[in-house]
mmCIF file of C-alpha atoms and ligand atoms in Angstrom:
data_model
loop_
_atom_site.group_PDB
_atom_site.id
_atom_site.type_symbol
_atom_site.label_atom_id
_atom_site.label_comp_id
_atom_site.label_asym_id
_atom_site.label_seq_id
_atom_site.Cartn_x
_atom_site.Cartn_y
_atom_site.Cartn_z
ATOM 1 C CA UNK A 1 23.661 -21.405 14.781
ATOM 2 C CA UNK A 2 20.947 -19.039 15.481
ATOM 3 C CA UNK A 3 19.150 -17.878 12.018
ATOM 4 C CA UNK A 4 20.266 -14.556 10.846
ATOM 5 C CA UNK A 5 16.636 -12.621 10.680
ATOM 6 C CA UNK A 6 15.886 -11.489 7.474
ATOM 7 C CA UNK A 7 13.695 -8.394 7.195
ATOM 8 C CA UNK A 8 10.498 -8.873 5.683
ATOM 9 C CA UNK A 9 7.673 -6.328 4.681
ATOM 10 C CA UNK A 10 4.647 -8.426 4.528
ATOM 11 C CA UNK A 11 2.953 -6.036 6.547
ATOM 12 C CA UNK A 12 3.252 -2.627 8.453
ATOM 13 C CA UNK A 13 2.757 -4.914 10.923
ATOM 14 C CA UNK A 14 7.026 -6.115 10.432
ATOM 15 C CA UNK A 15 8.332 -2.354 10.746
ATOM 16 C CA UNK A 16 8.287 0.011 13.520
ATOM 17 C CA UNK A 17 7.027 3.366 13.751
ATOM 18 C CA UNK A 18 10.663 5.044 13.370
ATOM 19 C CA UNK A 19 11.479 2.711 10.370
ATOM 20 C CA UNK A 20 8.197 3.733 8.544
ATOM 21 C CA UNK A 21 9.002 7.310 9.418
ATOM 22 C CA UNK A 22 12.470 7.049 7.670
ATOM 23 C CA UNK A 23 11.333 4.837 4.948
ATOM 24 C CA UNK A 24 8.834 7.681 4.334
ATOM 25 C CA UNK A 25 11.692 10.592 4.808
ATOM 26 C CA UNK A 26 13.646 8.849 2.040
ATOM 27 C CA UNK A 27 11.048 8.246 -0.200
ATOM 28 C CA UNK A 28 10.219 12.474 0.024
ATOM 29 C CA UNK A 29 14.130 13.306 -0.280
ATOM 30 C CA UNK A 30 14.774 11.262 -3.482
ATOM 31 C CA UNK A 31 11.367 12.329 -5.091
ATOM 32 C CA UNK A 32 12.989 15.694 -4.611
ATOM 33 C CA UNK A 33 16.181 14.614 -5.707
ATOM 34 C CA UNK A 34 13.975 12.965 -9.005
ATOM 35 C CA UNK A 35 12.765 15.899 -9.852
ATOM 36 C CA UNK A 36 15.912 17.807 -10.406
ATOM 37 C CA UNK A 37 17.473 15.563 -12.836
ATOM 38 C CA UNK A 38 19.572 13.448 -10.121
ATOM 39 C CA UNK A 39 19.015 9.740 -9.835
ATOM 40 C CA UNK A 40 21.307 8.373 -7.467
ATOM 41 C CA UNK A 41 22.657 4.877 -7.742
ATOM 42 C CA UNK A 42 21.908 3.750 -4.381
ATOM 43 C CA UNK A 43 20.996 0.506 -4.829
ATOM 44 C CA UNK A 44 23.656 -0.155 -8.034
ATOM 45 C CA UNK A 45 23.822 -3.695 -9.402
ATOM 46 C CA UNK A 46 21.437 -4.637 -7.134
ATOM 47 C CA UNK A 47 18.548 -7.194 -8.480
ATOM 48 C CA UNK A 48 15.238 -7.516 -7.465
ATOM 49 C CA UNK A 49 12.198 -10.129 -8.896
ATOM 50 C CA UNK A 50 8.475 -9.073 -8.681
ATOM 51 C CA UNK A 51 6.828 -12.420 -8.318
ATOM 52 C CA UNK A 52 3.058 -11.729 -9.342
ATOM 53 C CA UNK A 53 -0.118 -14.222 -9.479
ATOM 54 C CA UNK A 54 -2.759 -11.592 -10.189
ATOM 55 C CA UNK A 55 -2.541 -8.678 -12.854
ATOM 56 C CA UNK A 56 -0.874 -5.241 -11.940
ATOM 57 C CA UNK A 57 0.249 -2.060 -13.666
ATOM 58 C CA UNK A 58 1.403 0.296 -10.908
ATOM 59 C CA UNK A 59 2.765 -2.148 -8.387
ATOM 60 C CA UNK A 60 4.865 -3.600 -11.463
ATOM 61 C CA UNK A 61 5.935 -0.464 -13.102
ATOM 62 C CA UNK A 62 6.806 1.390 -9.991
ATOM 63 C CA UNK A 63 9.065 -1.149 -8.985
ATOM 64 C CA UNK A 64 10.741 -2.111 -12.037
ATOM 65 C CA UNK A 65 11.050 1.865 -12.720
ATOM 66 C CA UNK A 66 11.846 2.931 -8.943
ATOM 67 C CA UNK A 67 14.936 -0.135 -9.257
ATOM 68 C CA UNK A 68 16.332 1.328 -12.176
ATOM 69 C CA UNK A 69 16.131 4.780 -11.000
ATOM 70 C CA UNK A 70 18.570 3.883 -7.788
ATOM 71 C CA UNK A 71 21.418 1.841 -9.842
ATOM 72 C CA UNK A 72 19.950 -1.518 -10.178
ATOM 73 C CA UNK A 73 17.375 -4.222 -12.197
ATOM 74 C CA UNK A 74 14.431 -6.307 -11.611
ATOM 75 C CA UNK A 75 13.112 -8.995 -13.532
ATOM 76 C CA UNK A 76 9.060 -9.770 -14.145
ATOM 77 C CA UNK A 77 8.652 -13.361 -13.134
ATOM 78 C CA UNK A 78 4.895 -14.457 -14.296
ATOM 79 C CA UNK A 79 3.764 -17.892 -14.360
ATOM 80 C CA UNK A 80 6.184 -19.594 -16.540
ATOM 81 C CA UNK A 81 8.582 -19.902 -13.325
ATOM 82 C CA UNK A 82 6.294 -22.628 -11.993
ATOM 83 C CA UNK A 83 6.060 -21.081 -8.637
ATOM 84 C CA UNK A 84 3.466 -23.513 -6.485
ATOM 85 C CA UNK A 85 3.287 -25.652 -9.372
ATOM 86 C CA UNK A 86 7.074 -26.939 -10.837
ATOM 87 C CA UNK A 87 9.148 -27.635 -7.097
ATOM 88 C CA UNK A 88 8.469 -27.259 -3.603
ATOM 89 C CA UNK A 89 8.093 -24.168 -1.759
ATOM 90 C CA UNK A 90 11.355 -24.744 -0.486
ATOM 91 C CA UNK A 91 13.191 -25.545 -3.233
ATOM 92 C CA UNK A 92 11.952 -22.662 -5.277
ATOM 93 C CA UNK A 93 12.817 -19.887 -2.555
ATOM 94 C CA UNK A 94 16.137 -21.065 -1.852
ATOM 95 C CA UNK A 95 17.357 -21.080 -5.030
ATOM 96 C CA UNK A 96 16.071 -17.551 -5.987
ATOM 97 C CA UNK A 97 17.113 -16.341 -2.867
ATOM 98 C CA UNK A 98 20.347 -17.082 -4.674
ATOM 99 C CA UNK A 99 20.045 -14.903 -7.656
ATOM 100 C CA UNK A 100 18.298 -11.914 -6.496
ATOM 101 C CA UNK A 101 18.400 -9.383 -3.322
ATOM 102 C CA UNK A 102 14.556 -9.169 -3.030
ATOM 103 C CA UNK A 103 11.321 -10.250 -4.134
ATOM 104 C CA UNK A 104 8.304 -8.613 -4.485
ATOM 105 C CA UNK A 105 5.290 -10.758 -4.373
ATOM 106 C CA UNK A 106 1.528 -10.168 -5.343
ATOM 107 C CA UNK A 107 -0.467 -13.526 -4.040
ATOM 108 C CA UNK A 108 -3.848 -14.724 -4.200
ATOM 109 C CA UNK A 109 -3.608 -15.184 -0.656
ATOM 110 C CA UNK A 110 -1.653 -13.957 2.238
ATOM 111 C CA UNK A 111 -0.294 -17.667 3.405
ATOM 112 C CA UNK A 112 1.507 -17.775 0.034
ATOM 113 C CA UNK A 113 3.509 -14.588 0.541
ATOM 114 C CA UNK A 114 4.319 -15.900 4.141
ATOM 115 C CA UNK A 115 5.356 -19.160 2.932
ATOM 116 C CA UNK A 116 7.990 -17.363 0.613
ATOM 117 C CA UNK A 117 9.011 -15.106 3.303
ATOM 118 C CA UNK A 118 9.081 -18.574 5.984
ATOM 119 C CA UNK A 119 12.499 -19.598 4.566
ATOM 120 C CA UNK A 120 14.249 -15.894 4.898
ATOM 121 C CA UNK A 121 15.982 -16.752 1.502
ATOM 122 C CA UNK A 122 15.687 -12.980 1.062
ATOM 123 C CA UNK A 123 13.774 -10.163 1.831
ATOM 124 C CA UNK A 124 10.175 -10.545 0.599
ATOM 125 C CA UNK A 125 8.001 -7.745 0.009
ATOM 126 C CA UNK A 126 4.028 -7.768 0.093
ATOM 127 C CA UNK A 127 3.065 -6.440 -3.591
ATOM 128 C CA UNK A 128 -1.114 -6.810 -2.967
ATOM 129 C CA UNK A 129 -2.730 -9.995 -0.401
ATOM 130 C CA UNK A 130 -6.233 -10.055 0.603
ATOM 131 C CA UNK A 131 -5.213 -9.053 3.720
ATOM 132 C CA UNK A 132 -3.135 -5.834 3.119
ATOM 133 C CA UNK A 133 -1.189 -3.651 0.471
ATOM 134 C CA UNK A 134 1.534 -2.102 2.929
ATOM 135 C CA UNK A 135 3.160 -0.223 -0.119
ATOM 136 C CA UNK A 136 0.161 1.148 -1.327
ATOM 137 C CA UNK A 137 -0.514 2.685 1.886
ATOM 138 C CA UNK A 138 2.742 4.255 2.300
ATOM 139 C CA UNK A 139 2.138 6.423 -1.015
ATOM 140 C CA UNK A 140 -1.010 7.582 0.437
ATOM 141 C CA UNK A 141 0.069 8.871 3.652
ATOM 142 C CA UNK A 142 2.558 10.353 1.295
ATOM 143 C CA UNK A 143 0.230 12.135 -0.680
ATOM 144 C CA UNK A 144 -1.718 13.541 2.136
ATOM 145 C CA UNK A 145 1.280 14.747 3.462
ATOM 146 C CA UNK A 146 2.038 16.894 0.472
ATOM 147 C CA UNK A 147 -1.948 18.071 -0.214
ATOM 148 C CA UNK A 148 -2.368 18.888 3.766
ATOM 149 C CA UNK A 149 0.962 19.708 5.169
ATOM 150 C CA UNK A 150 1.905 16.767 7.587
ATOM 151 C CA UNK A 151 0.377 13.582 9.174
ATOM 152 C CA UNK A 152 -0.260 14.081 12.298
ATOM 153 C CA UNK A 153 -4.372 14.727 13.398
ATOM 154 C CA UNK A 154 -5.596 14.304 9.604
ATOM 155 C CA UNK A 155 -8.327 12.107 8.653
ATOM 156 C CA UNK A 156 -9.105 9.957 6.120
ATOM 157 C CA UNK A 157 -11.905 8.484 5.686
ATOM 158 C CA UNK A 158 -12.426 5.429 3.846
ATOM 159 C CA UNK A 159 -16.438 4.815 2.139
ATOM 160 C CA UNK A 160 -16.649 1.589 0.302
ATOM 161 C CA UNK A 161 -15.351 -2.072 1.470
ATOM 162 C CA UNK A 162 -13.423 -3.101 4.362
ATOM 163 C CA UNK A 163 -10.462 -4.606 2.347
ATOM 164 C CA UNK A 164 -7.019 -5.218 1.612
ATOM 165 C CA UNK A 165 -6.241 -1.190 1.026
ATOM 166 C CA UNK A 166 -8.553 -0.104 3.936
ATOM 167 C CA UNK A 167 -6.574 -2.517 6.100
ATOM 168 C CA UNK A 168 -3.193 -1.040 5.416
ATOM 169 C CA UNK A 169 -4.532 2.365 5.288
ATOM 170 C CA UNK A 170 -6.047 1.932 8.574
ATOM 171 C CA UNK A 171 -2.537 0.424 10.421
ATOM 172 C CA UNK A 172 -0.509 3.424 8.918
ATOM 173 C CA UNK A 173 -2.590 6.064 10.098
ATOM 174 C CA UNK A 174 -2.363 4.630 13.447
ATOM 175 C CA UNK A 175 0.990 4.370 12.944
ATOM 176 C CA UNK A 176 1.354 8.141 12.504
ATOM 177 C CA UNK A 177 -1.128 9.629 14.625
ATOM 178 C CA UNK A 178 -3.454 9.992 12.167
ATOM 179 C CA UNK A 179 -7.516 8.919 12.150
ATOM 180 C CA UNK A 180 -9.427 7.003 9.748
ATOM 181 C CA UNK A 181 -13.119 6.330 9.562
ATOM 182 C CA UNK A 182 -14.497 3.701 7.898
ATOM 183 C CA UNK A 183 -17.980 3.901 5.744
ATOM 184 C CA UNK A 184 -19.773 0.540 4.704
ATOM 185 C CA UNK A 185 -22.632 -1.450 4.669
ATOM 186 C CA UNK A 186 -22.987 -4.196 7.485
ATOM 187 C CA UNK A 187 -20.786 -6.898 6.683
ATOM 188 C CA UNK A 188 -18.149 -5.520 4.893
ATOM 189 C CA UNK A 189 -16.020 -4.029 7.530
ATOM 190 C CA UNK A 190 -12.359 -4.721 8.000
ATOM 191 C CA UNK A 191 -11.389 -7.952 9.721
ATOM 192 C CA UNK A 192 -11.549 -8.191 13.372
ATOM 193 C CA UNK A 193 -8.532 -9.861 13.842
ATOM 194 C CA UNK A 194 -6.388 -7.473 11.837
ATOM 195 C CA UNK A 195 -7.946 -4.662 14.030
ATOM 196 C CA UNK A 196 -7.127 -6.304 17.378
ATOM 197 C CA UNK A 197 -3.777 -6.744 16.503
ATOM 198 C CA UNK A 198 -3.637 -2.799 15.306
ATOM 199 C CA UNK A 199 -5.414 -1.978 18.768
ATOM 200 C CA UNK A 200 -2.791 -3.871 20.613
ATOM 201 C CA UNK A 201 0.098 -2.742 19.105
ATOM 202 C CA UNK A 202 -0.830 0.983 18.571
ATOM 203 C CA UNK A 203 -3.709 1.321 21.605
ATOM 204 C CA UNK A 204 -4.129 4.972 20.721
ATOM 205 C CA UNK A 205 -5.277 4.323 17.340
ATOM 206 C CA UNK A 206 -8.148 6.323 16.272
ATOM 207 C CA UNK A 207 -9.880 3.939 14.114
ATOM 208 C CA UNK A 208 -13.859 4.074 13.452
ATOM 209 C CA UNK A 209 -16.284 2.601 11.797
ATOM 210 C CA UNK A 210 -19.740 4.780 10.879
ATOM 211 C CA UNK A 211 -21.889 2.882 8.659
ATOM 212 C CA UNK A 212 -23.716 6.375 7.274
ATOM 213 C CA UNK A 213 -21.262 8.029 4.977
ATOM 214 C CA UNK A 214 -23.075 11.537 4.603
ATOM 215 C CA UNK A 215 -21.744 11.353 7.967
ATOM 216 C CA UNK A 216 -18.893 9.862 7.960
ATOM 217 C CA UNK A 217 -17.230 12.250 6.058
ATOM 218 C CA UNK A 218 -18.412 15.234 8.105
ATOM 219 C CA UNK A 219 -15.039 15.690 9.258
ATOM 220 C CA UNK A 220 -12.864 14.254 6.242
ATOM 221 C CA UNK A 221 -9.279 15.769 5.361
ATOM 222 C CA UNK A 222 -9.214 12.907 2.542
ATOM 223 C CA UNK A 223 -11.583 10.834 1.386
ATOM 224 C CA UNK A 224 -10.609 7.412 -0.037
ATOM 225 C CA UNK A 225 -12.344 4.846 -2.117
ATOM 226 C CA UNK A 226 -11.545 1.492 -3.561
ATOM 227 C CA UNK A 227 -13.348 -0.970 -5.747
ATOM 228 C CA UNK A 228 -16.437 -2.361 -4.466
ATOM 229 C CA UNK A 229 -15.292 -5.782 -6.305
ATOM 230 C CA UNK A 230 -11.270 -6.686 -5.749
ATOM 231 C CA UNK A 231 -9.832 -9.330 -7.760
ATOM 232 C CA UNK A 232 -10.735 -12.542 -6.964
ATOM 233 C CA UNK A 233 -14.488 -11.747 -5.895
ATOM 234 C CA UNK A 234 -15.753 -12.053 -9.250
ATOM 235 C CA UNK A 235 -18.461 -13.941 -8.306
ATOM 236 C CA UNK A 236 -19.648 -11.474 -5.693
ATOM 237 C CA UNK A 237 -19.954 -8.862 -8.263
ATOM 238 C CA UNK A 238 -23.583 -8.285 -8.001
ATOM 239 C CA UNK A 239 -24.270 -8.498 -4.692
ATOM 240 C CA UNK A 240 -21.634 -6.196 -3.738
ATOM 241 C CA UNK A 241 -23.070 -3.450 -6.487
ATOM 242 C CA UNK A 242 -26.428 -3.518 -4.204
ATOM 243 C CA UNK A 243 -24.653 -3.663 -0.734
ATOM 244 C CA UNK A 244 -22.656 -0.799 -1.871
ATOM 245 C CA UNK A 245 -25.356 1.167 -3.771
ATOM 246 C CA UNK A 246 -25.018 4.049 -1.271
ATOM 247 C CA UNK A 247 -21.594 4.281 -0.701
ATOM 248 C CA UNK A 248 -20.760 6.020 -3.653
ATOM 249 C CA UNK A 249 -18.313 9.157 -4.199
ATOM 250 C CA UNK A 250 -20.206 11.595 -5.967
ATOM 251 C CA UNK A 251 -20.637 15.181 -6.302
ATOM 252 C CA UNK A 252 -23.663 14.312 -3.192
ATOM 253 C CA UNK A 253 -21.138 12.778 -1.253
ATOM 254 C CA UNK A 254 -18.655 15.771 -1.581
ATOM 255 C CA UNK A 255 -21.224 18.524 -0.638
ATOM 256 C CA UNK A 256 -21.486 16.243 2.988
ATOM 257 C CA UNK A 257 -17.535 16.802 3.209
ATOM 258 C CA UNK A 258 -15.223 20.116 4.263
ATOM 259 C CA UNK A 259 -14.120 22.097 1.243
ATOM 260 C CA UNK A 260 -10.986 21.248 1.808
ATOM 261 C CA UNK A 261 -11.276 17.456 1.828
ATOM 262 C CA UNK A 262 -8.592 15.410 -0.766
ATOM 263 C CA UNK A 263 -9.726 12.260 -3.257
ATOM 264 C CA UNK A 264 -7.934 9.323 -3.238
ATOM 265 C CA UNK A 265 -8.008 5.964 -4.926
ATOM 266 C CA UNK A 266 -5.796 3.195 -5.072
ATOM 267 C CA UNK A 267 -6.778 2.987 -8.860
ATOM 268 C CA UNK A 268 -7.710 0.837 -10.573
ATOM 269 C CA UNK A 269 -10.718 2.501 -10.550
ATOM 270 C CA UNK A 270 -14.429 1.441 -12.178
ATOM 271 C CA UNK A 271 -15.525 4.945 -13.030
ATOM 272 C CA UNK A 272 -19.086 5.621 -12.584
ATOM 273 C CA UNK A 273 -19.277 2.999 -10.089
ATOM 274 C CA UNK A 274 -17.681 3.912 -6.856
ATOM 275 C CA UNK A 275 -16.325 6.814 -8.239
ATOM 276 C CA UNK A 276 -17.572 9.523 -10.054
ATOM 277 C CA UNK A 277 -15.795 11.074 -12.836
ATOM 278 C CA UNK A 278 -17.241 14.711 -11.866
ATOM 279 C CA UNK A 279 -15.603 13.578 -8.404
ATOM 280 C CA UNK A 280 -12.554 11.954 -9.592
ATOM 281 C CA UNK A 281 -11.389 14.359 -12.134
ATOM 282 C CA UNK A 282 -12.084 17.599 -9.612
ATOM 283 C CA UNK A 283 -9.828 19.808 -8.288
ATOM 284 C CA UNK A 284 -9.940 18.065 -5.121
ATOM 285 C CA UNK A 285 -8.453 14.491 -6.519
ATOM 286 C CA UNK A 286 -5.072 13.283 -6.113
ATOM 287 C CA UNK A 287 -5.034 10.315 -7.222
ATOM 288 C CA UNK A 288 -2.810 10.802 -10.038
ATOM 289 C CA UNK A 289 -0.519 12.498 -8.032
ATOM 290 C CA UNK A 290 -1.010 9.000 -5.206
ATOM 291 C CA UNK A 291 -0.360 6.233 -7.789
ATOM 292 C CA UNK A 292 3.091 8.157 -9.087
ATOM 293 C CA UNK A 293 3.911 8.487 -5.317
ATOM 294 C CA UNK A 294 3.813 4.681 -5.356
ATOM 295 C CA UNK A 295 7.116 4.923 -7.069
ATOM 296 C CA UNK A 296 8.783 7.188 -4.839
ATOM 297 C CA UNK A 297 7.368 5.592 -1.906
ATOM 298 C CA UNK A 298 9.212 2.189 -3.136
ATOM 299 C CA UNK A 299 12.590 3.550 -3.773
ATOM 300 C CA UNK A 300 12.264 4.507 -0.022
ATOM 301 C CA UNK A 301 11.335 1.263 1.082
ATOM 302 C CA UNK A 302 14.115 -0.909 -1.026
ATOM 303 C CA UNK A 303 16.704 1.581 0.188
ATOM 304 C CA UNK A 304 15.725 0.897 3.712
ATOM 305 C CA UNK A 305 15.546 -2.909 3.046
ATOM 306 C CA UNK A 306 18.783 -3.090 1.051
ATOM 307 C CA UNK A 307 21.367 0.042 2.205
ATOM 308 C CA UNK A 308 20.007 0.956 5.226
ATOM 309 C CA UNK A 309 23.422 3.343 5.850
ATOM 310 C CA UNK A 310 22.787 5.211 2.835
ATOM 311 C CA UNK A 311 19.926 5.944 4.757
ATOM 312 C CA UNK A 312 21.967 6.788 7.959
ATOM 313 C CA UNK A 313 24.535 8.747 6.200
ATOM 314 C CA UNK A 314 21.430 10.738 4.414
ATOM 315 C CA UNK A 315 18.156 11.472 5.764
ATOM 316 C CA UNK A 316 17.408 12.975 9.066
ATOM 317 C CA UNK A 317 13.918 11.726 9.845
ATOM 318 C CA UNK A 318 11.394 13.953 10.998
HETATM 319 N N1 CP O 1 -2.993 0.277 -6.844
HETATM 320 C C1 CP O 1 -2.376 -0.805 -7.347
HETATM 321 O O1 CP O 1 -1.795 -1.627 -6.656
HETATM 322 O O2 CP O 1 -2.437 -0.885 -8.707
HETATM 323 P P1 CP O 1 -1.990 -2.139 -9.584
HETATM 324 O O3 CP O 1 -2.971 -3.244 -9.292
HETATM 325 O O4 CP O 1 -2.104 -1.667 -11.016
HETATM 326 O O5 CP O 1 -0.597 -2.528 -9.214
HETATM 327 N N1 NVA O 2 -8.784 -3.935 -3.530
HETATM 328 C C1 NVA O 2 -8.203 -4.041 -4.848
HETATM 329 C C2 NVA O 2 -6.956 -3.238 -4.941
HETATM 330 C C3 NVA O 2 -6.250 -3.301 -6.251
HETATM 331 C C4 NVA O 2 -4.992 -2.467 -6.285
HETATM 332 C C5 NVA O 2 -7.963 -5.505 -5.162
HETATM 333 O O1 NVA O 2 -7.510 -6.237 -4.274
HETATM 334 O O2 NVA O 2 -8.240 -5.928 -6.278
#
């Protein structure tokens, strides 16, 4: 018998452009919905786990909160389930697979979340890797769409370090006919691999790197920032606080940029660091705004994943 595929989000890389666009579409129609009073119970009695090996507050609460906004229930696994450590891989998947409709996992390492994901026990989505954080970037494209009135042509431009969030950022902006520049120092741009396979897939990606970022945000409709030190790089602390000594967004940074540029961070943010407060607490800032559209970005994606003819019956993509 030929294995029924089970649809993963691990990446962007596992959804097509259409799919994103309707995930997205949903994700703007029940925020909508949200907001006057009416929680539909799309996804009722469903069950969801969030599987998580490194700390989290938004990832966590916007799923657990997004869940029981549509009809259903998750449950917080944390290390007491043994996961790596009790049973095999195998083992451990297959019988979960048998309890709940979909797992959210935030690993150490990408490999871990592909190992769960290997035995298509159910759908497994990518909470945080090193590589990428594919839900993160769907609330941002969100956001900009709200500040600046649609995707298509805008720019964001991303000063700090080539990681996990730049990644994602950078695949759904091609994904939507978007640009993105990337500012940092030599050595800490985004993976070469991960941008071969976004130049293959999507050849008419505008994606950049400028290692000035006076410059680099010349021509900035948003201008993101992440931590110069993600978890897990600890140890790297101090060098990266001198390799990224002149990346920072600050008031200096913001006079380079159009008045009508945006702020965003992923949050959690080290204030004063890559981030000003002057900066982050402007008028221009959305990042408030971007982590509660992590929520409503969710609810889109685990109604696509789990009743996709709710979405068929519902939303007309645009
Ligand atoms: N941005 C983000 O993923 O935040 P958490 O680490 O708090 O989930
Ligand atoms: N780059 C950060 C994002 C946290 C949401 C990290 O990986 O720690």
């Amino acid at each position: 018998d030929e294995a029924v595929a089970v649809q993963h989000l691990l990446s962007l890389f596992d959804i097509e452009v259409d799919d994103l666009r309707s995930i997205l579409a949903t994700s703007l129609s029940l925020k909508q919905r949200l907001a006057a009073g009416d929680r539909p119970s799309i996804l009722d009695r469903r069950v969801i786990a969030l599987l998580f090996q490194k700390p989290s507050l938004r990832t966590r609460v916007s799923f657990e909160t997004g869940m029981a906004q549509l009809g259903g229930s998750s449950l917080f696994l944390g290390e007491d389930v043994g996961w790596g450590k009790r049973e095999s891989p195998a083992d451990f998947t297959q019988v979960l697979g048998q309890f709940v409709d979909a797992v959210v996992c935030r690993a150490k390492k990408h490999e871990h979340v592909e190992l769960l994901a290997s035995f298509n026990a159910m759908p497994v989505i990518n909470g945080l890797t090193d590589l990428c954080h594919p839900c993160q970037a769907m609330a941002d494209v969100l956001t900009v769409r709200e500040s600046l009135g649609g995707y298509k042509d805008k720019h964001i431009v991303f000063v700090g370090d080539g990681n996990n969030v730049a990644q994602s950022v950078a695949l759904c902006t091609a994904m939507l006919g978007m640009r993105f520049t990337l500012s940092c120092p030599p050595d800490y741009e985004m993976d070469t691999d991960w941008l071969a396979r976004i130049a293959a897939r999507y050849p008419k990606a505008r994606i950049e790197t400028v290692t000035d970022p006076h410059r680099a945000v010349a021509e900035a409709d948003a201008i993101y920032t992440d931590v110069w030190t993600s978890m897990g790089q600890e140890a790297e602390m101090a060098a990266r606080r001198a390799a990224f000594a002149n990346y920072q967004v600050n008031e200096k940074l913001m006079a380079a940029a159009p008045r009508h540029a945006r702020v965003l961070h992923c949050l959690p943010a080290v204030r004063g660091q890559e981030i000003t407060d002057a900066v982050i607490d402007s008028y221009q800032s959305d990042v408030i705004r971007q982590a509660g559209n992590r929520m409503h970005a969710q609810k889109g994606l685990l109604v696509w994943l789990l009743n996709r003819k709710w979405i068929d019956d519902n939303i007309s993509s645009d």
